[in-house]
């Protein structure tokens, strides 16, 4: 849907024009998976798919939410005086949670608002639609109420909404890249210190293709939490022998020298993934700076193998997509992206091979898994922001 049409819908639904238009992207992660909550590095980028928020301030304390994606639900009413989580409030818990936690952080949000959200991130694809709506709400509140809030502070509030309000124990990666993304660049982030660096992604003659398994992500959050606690347990055992604060602090060498103390095969595999994946993510930045895209592709392939065998978060659908992608001509690297258990994978593919890549991988995947995959070109866009006139058209 075009922004003009969203504006028309807003006017029809709320009987007044929208005052401002805000946007927050979705994300993919090049490499550095399941490393954020282990104190390691990640290497994500913001894409041009995302969540639009058209909004106008009110004089009273009412909140009116409307999603153009769930139009059958109509307007969902709320109030600044009732911001607690309620299951029956569904998707509006995200903007409600953001409003509540920003208020608690000292933001003066004194009146209500009307907002229409529209998202074009493929549904349930693991491209961070929830962090996107959190950050879209964040920049909307910042704009409507002229707040003076540090962007990294807003990112941390977004993560707190996810962890303590919604109840998903995720790391900082998604909100960080969505809040801080930059056109044409990925963000290399140290999740322990939040030190970060923008790395321009220049792919001469190649593009990043997103491959959607279209598989529902079942049990994703319980399995996610299980992996987190397995890593925490492995760390506790390592701490008996060594002074270490997080798995992200360990080089592969130090890990190999001390791993015996873990004395459990499964926990050892989980920790091995976290340690080696972090090392790969550090190396990926160096290779990218040298312009060695082939080496980055090889690291991505290793990342997938480790997520498949050691971390066990891939599953038949992601493995079929990625293994088939590896065999195609012109593929520089391919791996799952995001939490796993369904969702999306990415591949770097030479431009001249993309057409045959999409048809061949799509065909094989449907034969093997009985589901149609979808393919999108990833364009690296900017982070959460108010859209200026030129962007609105
Ligand atoms: C999800 C979480 C992130 C991160 C990834 C795995 O996207 O929200 O914090 O842990 O999974 O890398």
Tab-separated table of C-alpha atoms and ligand atoms in Angstrom:
chain	number	residue	atom	x	y	z
A	1	UNK	CA	0.000	0.000	0.000
A	2	UNK	CA	1.272	3.483	-0.848
A	3	UNK	CA	1.614	6.148	1.848
A	4	UNK	CA	-1.040	8.233	0.120
A	5	UNK	CA	-3.523	5.368	0.499
A	6	UNK	CA	-2.568	4.933	4.165
A	7	UNK	CA	-3.292	8.637	4.648
A	8	UNK	CA	-6.677	8.193	3.002
A	9	UNK	CA	-7.468	5.229	5.287
A	10	UNK	CA	-6.430	7.234	8.337
A	11	UNK	CA	-8.772	10.060	7.325
A	12	UNK	CA	-11.656	7.630	6.676
A	13	UNK	CA	-11.206	5.834	9.983
A	14	UNK	CA	-10.413	8.678	12.347
A	15	UNK	CA	-12.310	11.441	10.481
A	16	UNK	CA	-9.333	13.784	10.459
A	17	UNK	CA	-6.023	13.921	8.624
A	18	UNK	CA	-2.861	12.220	9.905
A	19	UNK	CA	-0.354	14.805	11.116
A	20	UNK	CA	2.870	12.895	10.662
A	21	UNK	CA	4.282	9.693	9.132
A	22	UNK	CA	6.874	7.502	10.840
A	23	UNK	CA	8.645	4.332	9.718
A	24	UNK	CA	10.712	1.566	11.271
A	25	UNK	CA	12.373	-1.152	9.159
A	26	UNK	CA	12.630	-4.919	9.544
A	27	UNK	CA	16.041	-6.571	9.589
A	28	UNK	CA	18.175	-9.451	8.416
A	29	UNK	CA	21.375	-10.610	10.059
A	30	UNK	CA	24.404	-11.325	7.867
A	31	UNK	CA	26.169	-13.366	10.518
A	32	UNK	CA	26.403	-13.577	14.327
A	33	UNK	CA	23.354	-15.660	15.228
A	34	UNK	CA	22.398	-16.431	18.811
A	35	UNK	CA	25.425	-14.470	19.927
A	36	UNK	CA	23.722	-11.292	21.190
A	37	UNK	CA	22.476	-12.704	24.504
A	38	UNK	CA	25.828	-14.477	24.883
A	39	UNK	CA	27.742	-11.206	24.959
A	40	UNK	CA	29.151	-11.620	21.452
A	41	UNK	CA	28.966	-9.729	18.146
A	42	UNK	CA	26.212	-9.494	15.552
A	43	UNK	CA	26.220	-8.100	12.002
A	44	UNK	CA	22.671	-7.165	10.988
A	45	UNK	CA	21.259	-4.642	8.541
A	46	UNK	CA	17.955	-2.797	8.193
A	47	UNK	CA	15.846	-3.595	5.139
A	48	UNK	CA	13.387	-1.408	3.277
A	49	UNK	CA	10.372	-3.503	4.339
A	50	UNK	CA	8.980	-2.241	7.623
A	51	UNK	CA	6.176	-0.709	9.644
A	52	UNK	CA	4.544	2.627	8.890
A	53	UNK	CA	2.840	4.623	11.642
A	54	UNK	CA	0.588	7.530	10.643
A	55	UNK	CA	-0.394	9.481	13.705
A	56	UNK	CA	-2.084	12.515	15.211
A	57	UNK	CA	-2.075	13.766	18.777
A	58	UNK	CA	-5.318	14.054	20.754
A	59	UNK	CA	-6.413	16.559	23.379
A	60	UNK	CA	-7.689	13.902	25.817
A	61	UNK	CA	-6.039	10.743	27.208
A	62	UNK	CA	-7.581	8.255	24.786
A	63	UNK	CA	-5.499	6.017	22.540
A	64	UNK	CA	-6.951	4.711	19.306
A	65	UNK	CA	-5.053	2.036	17.394
A	66	UNK	CA	-5.820	0.725	13.933
A	67	UNK	CA	-3.869	-1.804	11.894
A	68	UNK	CA	-4.367	-1.853	8.144
A	69	UNK	CA	-3.066	-5.448	8.300
A	70	UNK	CA	-5.801	-6.550	10.709
A	71	UNK	CA	-8.559	-4.260	9.479
A	72	UNK	CA	-11.240	-6.766	10.576
A	73	UNK	CA	-10.439	-5.815	14.179
A	74	UNK	CA	-11.330	-2.194	13.502
A	75	UNK	CA	-10.257	0.512	15.932
A	76	UNK	CA	-8.864	-0.797	19.217
A	77	UNK	CA	-9.439	1.694	22.015
A	78	UNK	CA	-7.100	2.294	24.910
A	79	UNK	CA	-6.211	4.939	27.432
A	80	UNK	CA	-3.058	6.453	28.851
A	81	UNK	CA	-4.425	5.413	32.256
A	82	UNK	CA	-4.597	1.695	31.356
A	83	UNK	CA	-1.290	0.704	29.885
A	84	UNK	CA	-0.835	-2.701	31.516
A	85	UNK	CA	-0.335	-5.779	29.345
A	86	UNK	CA	-3.556	-7.599	28.493
A	87	UNK	CA	-3.531	-10.695	26.360
A	88	UNK	CA	-6.834	-9.817	24.688
A	89	UNK	CA	-5.321	-6.547	23.450
A	90	UNK	CA	-3.304	-8.567	20.910
A	91	UNK	CA	-0.898	-6.597	18.722
A	92	UNK	CA	-1.719	-3.290	20.451
A	93	UNK	CA	0.310	-4.495	23.432
A	94	UNK	CA	3.433	-3.471	21.472
A	95	UNK	CA	2.564	0.235	21.163
A	96	UNK	CA	0.993	0.193	24.627
A	97	UNK	CA	4.128	-1.338	26.155
A	98	UNK	CA	6.363	1.169	24.398
A	99	UNK	CA	4.189	4.061	25.622
A	100	UNK	CA	4.245	2.764	29.190
A	101	UNK	CA	7.970	2.102	29.367
A	102	UNK	CA	8.891	5.384	27.693
A	103	UNK	CA	6.739	7.188	30.250
A	104	UNK	CA	8.480	5.277	33.031
A	105	UNK	CA	11.811	6.369	31.558
A	106	UNK	CA	10.735	9.977	32.102
A	107	UNK	CA	9.232	10.861	28.708
A	108	UNK	CA	6.403	13.386	29.016
A	109	UNK	CA	3.604	11.726	27.060
A	110	UNK	CA	0.683	13.690	28.441
A	111	UNK	CA	-2.088	13.251	25.917
A	112	UNK	CA	-3.467	10.407	23.852
A	113	UNK	CA	-3.020	9.781	20.122
A	114	UNK	CA	-4.633	8.149	17.108
A	115	UNK	CA	-2.410	5.867	15.058
A	116	UNK	CA	-2.714	3.725	11.963
A	117	UNK	CA	-0.054	1.064	11.490
A	118	UNK	CA	0.691	-0.690	8.241
A	119	UNK	CA	3.468	-3.262	7.895
A	120	UNK	CA	4.841	-4.790	4.700
A	121	UNK	CA	7.244	-7.178	6.408
A	122	UNK	CA	6.123	-10.675	5.413
A	123	UNK	CA	4.041	-12.031	8.288
A	124	UNK	CA	5.766	-14.358	10.771
A	125	UNK	CA	8.891	-14.499	8.618
A	126	UNK	CA	11.371	-13.800	11.401
A	127	UNK	CA	12.375	-10.427	9.958
A	128	UNK	CA	11.585	-8.702	13.271
A	129	UNK	CA	8.117	-7.303	12.751
A	130	UNK	CA	7.659	-6.996	16.524
A	131	UNK	CA	10.821	-4.949	17.107
A	132	UNK	CA	9.793	-2.909	14.069
A	133	UNK	CA	6.425	-1.944	15.572
A	134	UNK	CA	8.114	-1.170	18.910
A	135	UNK	CA	10.602	1.173	17.296
A	136	UNK	CA	7.956	2.710	14.993
A	137	UNK	CA	6.036	3.560	18.162
A	138	UNK	CA	9.211	4.906	19.760
A	139	UNK	CA	9.950	7.389	16.978
A	140	UNK	CA	6.265	8.279	16.738
A	141	UNK	CA	6.149	9.227	20.441
A	142	UNK	CA	9.445	11.078	20.102
A	143	UNK	CA	8.027	13.102	17.194
A	144	UNK	CA	4.497	13.741	18.457
A	145	UNK	CA	5.593	14.790	21.942
A	146	UNK	CA	8.877	16.516	20.960
A	147	UNK	CA	10.815	14.232	23.287
A	148	UNK	CA	14.491	14.564	23.750
A	149	UNK	CA	15.472	10.917	23.963
A	150	UNK	CA	18.784	9.327	23.156
A	151	UNK	CA	18.384	6.749	20.393
A	152	UNK	CA	20.258	3.980	22.184
A	153	UNK	CA	18.071	4.609	25.235
A	154	UNK	CA	15.022	4.076	23.019
A	155	UNK	CA	16.556	0.860	21.680
A	156	UNK	CA	17.013	-0.426	25.239
A	157	UNK	CA	13.420	0.471	26.090
A	158	UNK	CA	12.287	-1.515	23.035
A	159	UNK	CA	14.189	-4.547	24.280
A	160	UNK	CA	12.682	-4.114	27.766
A	161	UNK	CA	9.187	-4.068	26.228
A	162	UNK	CA	9.954	-7.369	24.511
A	163	UNK	CA	11.567	-8.957	27.617
A	164	UNK	CA	9.449	-7.693	30.499
A	165	UNK	CA	6.160	-6.553	28.964
A	166	UNK	CA	5.568	-9.037	26.118
A	167	UNK	CA	7.641	-11.735	27.856
A	168	UNK	CA	10.054	-12.845	25.112
A	169	UNK	CA	13.591	-13.195	26.383
A	170	UNK	CA	15.357	-11.856	23.258
A	171	UNK	CA	18.677	-10.015	22.964
A	172	UNK	CA	19.417	-6.454	21.810
A	173	UNK	CA	20.143	-7.112	18.122
A	174	UNK	CA	16.752	-6.454	16.554
A	175	UNK	CA	15.862	-3.192	18.289
A	176	UNK	CA	19.435	-1.968	17.865
A	177	UNK	CA	19.651	-2.392	14.111
A	178	UNK	CA	16.091	-1.157	13.612
A	179	UNK	CA	16.794	1.924	15.704
A	180	UNK	CA	20.287	2.610	14.352
A	181	UNK	CA	20.271	1.242	10.772
A	182	UNK	CA	21.808	3.190	7.906
A	183	UNK	CA	21.184	2.981	4.155
A	184	UNK	CA	23.796	0.874	2.397
A	185	UNK	CA	25.529	-0.367	5.555
A	186	UNK	CA	25.344	-3.221	8.043
A	187	UNK	CA	26.005	-2.627	11.755
A	188	UNK	CA	28.756	-4.563	13.436
A	189	UNK	CA	27.805	-4.522	17.089
A	190	UNK	CA	29.464	-5.731	20.267
A	191	UNK	CA	26.432	-6.713	22.335
A	192	UNK	CA	28.353	-6.589	25.611
A	193	UNK	CA	29.589	-2.990	25.354
A	194	UNK	CA	27.212	-1.720	22.612
A	195	UNK	CA	30.242	-0.419	20.781
A	196	UNK	CA	29.297	-0.430	17.080
A	197	UNK	CA	30.585	0.340	13.670
A	198	UNK	CA	28.859	0.829	10.309
A	199	UNK	CA	30.234	-1.380	7.553
A	200	UNK	CA	29.238	-0.377	4.006
A	201	UNK	CA	27.987	-3.366	2.047
A	202	UNK	CA	29.323	-3.128	-1.464
A	203	UNK	CA	28.639	-6.193	-3.520
A	204	UNK	CA	29.969	-5.726	-7.009
A	205	UNK	CA	27.625	-7.692	-9.292
A	206	UNK	CA	25.848	-9.552	-6.477
A	207	UNK	CA	22.766	-9.079	-4.297
A	208	UNK	CA	21.314	-10.404	-1.072
A	209	UNK	CA	18.276	-12.593	-1.636
A	210	UNK	CA	15.877	-13.325	1.233
A	211	UNK	CA	14.287	-16.781	1.100
A	212	UNK	CA	11.143	-17.246	3.165
A	213	UNK	CA	10.359	-20.841	4.210
A	214	UNK	CA	6.735	-19.789	4.794
A	215	UNK	CA	6.839	-22.279	7.633
A	216	UNK	CA	5.095	-21.193	10.810
A	217	UNK	CA	7.605	-20.751	13.587
A	218	UNK	CA	6.233	-23.241	16.092
A	219	UNK	CA	7.683	-23.434	19.586
A	220	UNK	CA	10.075	-20.708	18.554
A	221	UNK	CA	9.992	-18.837	21.843
A	222	UNK	CA	10.173	-21.875	24.133
A	223	UNK	CA	13.067	-23.375	22.148
A	224	UNK	CA	14.714	-19.954	22.073
A	225	UNK	CA	14.532	-19.705	25.861
A	226	UNK	CA	15.828	-23.276	26.153
A	227	UNK	CA	18.936	-22.402	24.091
A	228	UNK	CA	19.499	-19.330	26.254
A	229	UNK	CA	19.456	-21.312	29.454
A	230	UNK	CA	21.668	-24.042	27.983
A	231	UNK	CA	24.280	-21.381	27.209
A	232	UNK	CA	23.924	-19.906	30.688
A	233	UNK	CA	24.469	-23.324	32.231
A	234	UNK	CA	27.537	-23.990	30.043
A	235	UNK	CA	28.929	-20.603	31.141
A	236	UNK	CA	28.314	-21.359	34.836
A	237	UNK	CA	30.290	-24.582	34.466
A	238	UNK	CA	33.159	-22.838	32.677
A	239	UNK	CA	33.228	-20.228	35.427
A	240	UNK	CA	34.181	-22.957	37.914
A	241	UNK	CA	37.501	-23.149	36.187
A	242	UNK	CA	38.047	-19.740	34.642
A	243	UNK	CA	37.348	-16.062	35.106
A	244	UNK	CA	34.895	-15.300	32.299
A	245	UNK	CA	31.785	-13.093	32.198
A	246	UNK	CA	30.194	-14.290	28.964
A	247	UNK	CA	30.734	-16.861	26.206
A	248	UNK	CA	31.343	-13.937	23.860
A	249	UNK	CA	34.551	-13.204	25.750
A	250	UNK	CA	36.116	-16.553	24.812
A	251	UNK	CA	38.338	-17.175	21.816
A	252	UNK	CA	38.011	-20.638	20.249
A	253	UNK	CA	41.446	-21.508	21.723
A	254	UNK	CA	40.497	-20.642	25.292
A	255	UNK	CA	37.250	-22.507	24.854
A	256	UNK	CA	39.014	-25.658	23.591
A	257	UNK	CA	41.440	-25.564	26.516
A	258	UNK	CA	38.676	-25.346	29.104
A	259	UNK	CA	35.633	-27.040	27.590
A	260	UNK	CA	36.133	-30.339	29.460
A	261	UNK	CA	34.712	-28.738	32.582
A	262	UNK	CA	31.293	-28.469	30.884
A	263	UNK	CA	31.090	-32.300	30.916
A	264	UNK	CA	27.857	-32.520	28.969
A	265	UNK	CA	27.837	-33.128	25.217
A	266	UNK	CA	24.762	-31.022	24.434
A	267	UNK	CA	25.811	-28.034	26.549
A	268	UNK	CA	29.260	-28.201	24.994
A	269	UNK	CA	27.802	-28.015	21.477
A	270	UNK	CA	25.660	-25.011	22.358
A	271	UNK	CA	28.622	-23.156	23.848
A	272	UNK	CA	30.845	-24.126	20.924
A	273	UNK	CA	28.395	-22.514	18.532
A	274	UNK	CA	28.289	-19.296	20.568
A	275	UNK	CA	32.100	-19.060	20.748
A	276	UNK	CA	32.914	-19.960	17.129
A	277	UNK	CA	30.035	-17.928	15.712
A	278	UNK	CA	31.360	-14.893	17.526
A	279	UNK	CA	34.839	-15.509	16.099
A	280	UNK	CA	33.325	-15.812	12.602
A	281	UNK	CA	31.458	-12.525	13.057
A	282	UNK	CA	34.666	-10.715	14.028
A	283	UNK	CA	36.423	-12.227	11.016
A	284	UNK	CA	33.542	-11.290	8.717
A	285	UNK	CA	34.079	-7.590	9.439
A	286	UNK	CA	37.761	-7.875	8.547
A	287	UNK	CA	37.054	-9.787	5.350
A	288	UNK	CA	34.409	-7.293	4.333
A	289	UNK	CA	36.841	-4.426	4.873
A	290	UNK	CA	39.335	-6.205	2.623
A	291	UNK	CA	36.595	-6.486	0.004
A	292	UNK	CA	36.787	-10.278	0.228
A	293	UNK	CA	33.107	-11.131	-0.236
A	294	UNK	CA	33.909	-14.777	-1.047
A	295	UNK	CA	35.427	-15.210	2.422
A	296	UNK	CA	32.339	-13.629	4.005
A	297	UNK	CA	30.226	-16.126	2.051
A	298	UNK	CA	32.259	-19.049	3.382
A	299	UNK	CA	31.821	-17.779	6.946
A	300	UNK	CA	28.059	-17.584	6.342
A	301	UNK	CA	28.041	-21.212	5.170
A	302	UNK	CA	29.957	-22.284	8.290
A	303	UNK	CA	27.530	-20.313	10.410
A	304	UNK	CA	24.602	-22.268	9.006
A	305	UNK	CA	26.328	-25.615	9.524
A	306	UNK	CA	26.985	-24.700	13.155
A	307	UNK	CA	23.375	-23.543	13.715
A	308	UNK	CA	22.221	-26.807	12.161
A	309	UNK	CA	24.514	-29.253	13.954
A	310	UNK	CA	25.633	-27.607	17.186
A	311	UNK	CA	22.848	-25.186	18.022
A	312	UNK	CA	20.058	-27.213	16.390
A	313	UNK	CA	17.752	-24.331	15.506
A	314	UNK	CA	17.312	-24.862	11.770
A	315	UNK	CA	14.899	-27.687	10.887
A	316	UNK	CA	14.048	-29.353	7.588
A	317	UNK	CA	12.707	-26.279	5.793
A	318	UNK	CA	15.627	-23.928	6.472
A	319	UNK	CA	18.127	-26.718	5.785
A	320	UNK	CA	16.497	-27.605	2.470
A	321	UNK	CA	16.549	-23.977	1.318
A	322	UNK	CA	20.144	-23.395	2.367
A	323	UNK	CA	21.582	-26.721	1.185
A	324	UNK	CA	19.879	-26.265	-2.184
A	325	UNK	CA	21.150	-22.696	-2.381
A	326	UNK	CA	24.740	-23.859	-1.755
A	327	UNK	CA	24.584	-26.055	-4.871
A	328	UNK	CA	23.465	-23.328	-7.259
A	329	UNK	CA	25.859	-21.517	-9.607
A	330	UNK	CA	26.757	-17.973	-8.581
A	331	UNK	CA	26.035	-18.429	-4.860
A	332	UNK	CA	28.670	-16.766	-2.670
A	333	UNK	CA	27.160	-17.837	0.654
A	334	UNK	CA	23.851	-18.795	2.278
A	335	UNK	CA	22.517	-19.288	5.793
A	336	UNK	CA	19.451	-19.033	7.959
A	337	UNK	CA	18.874	-15.614	9.521
A	338	UNK	CA	17.196	-14.638	12.802
A	339	UNK	CA	16.105	-16.994	15.552
A	340	UNK	CA	15.544	-20.045	13.329
A	341	UNK	CA	12.860	-22.769	13.646
A	342	UNK	CA	11.389	-21.625	10.317
A	343	UNK	CA	11.414	-18.024	9.165
A	344	UNK	CA	13.918	-16.850	6.560
A	345	UNK	CA	17.320	-17.634	5.125
A	346	UNK	CA	19.533	-15.341	3.056
A	347	UNK	CA	21.909	-15.908	0.173
A	348	UNK	CA	24.441	-13.688	-1.577
A	349	UNK	CA	24.006	-14.442	-5.270
A	350	UNK	CA	25.660	-13.097	-8.411
A	351	UNK	CA	23.167	-10.899	-10.236
A	352	UNK	CA	23.369	-12.861	-13.484
A	353	UNK	CA	22.351	-16.055	-11.639
A	354	UNK	CA	19.463	-14.715	-9.573
A	355	UNK	CA	16.668	-15.664	-11.931
A	356	UNK	CA	17.698	-19.288	-12.261
A	357	UNK	CA	18.561	-19.389	-8.541
A	358	UNK	CA	15.033	-18.388	-7.559
A	359	UNK	CA	13.317	-20.809	-9.895
A	360	UNK	CA	15.586	-23.763	-9.095
A	361	UNK	CA	15.622	-23.327	-5.296
A	362	UNK	CA	11.886	-22.643	-5.300
A	363	UNK	CA	11.179	-25.801	-7.302
A	364	UNK	CA	13.385	-28.093	-5.207
A	365	UNK	CA	12.021	-26.674	-1.961
A	366	UNK	CA	8.423	-27.261	-2.969
A	367	UNK	CA	9.226	-30.826	-4.034
A	368	UNK	CA	10.985	-31.586	-0.741
A	369	UNK	CA	8.854	-29.699	1.763
A	370	UNK	CA	5.488	-29.286	0.052
A	371	UNK	CA	5.429	-25.552	0.764
A	372	UNK	CA	6.001	-22.651	-1.614
A	373	UNK	CA	8.965	-20.499	-0.668
A	374	UNK	CA	9.004	-16.775	-1.359
A	375	UNK	CA	12.000	-14.753	-2.473
A	376	UNK	CA	12.651	-11.030	-2.016
A	377	UNK	CA	15.619	-8.849	-2.877
A	378	UNK	CA	17.070	-7.231	0.247
A	379	UNK	CA	17.619	-3.488	-0.073
A	380	UNK	CA	19.525	-1.940	2.813
A	381	UNK	CA	17.506	0.965	4.153
A	382	UNK	CA	17.713	3.452	7.013
A	383	UNK	CA	16.665	3.036	10.646
A	384	UNK	CA	13.511	4.154	12.463
A	385	UNK	CA	12.608	7.762	11.649
A	386	UNK	CA	9.973	10.295	10.757
A	387	UNK	CA	9.498	10.328	7.002
A	388	UNK	CA	10.235	13.637	5.345
A	389	UNK	CA	8.192	15.092	2.483
A	390	UNK	CA	10.360	13.597	-0.268
A	391	UNK	CA	9.937	10.096	1.193
A	392	UNK	CA	6.173	10.483	1.501
A	393	UNK	CA	5.787	11.539	-2.123
B	1	LIG	C1	15.910	-13.258	17.602
B	1	LIG	C2	16.164	-12.366	18.797
B	1	LIG	C3	17.540	-11.709	18.712
B	1	LIG	C4	18.634	-12.760	18.443
B	1	LIG	C5	18.238	-13.679	17.296
B	1	LIG	C6	19.200	-14.820	17.126
B	1	LIG	O1	15.834	-12.490	16.435
B	1	LIG	O2	15.180	-11.354	18.864
B	1	LIG	O3	17.797	-10.991	19.900
B	1	LIG	O4	18.914	-13.492	19.605
B	1	LIG	O5	16.938	-14.224	17.475
B	1	LIG	O6	20.442	-14.355	16.733
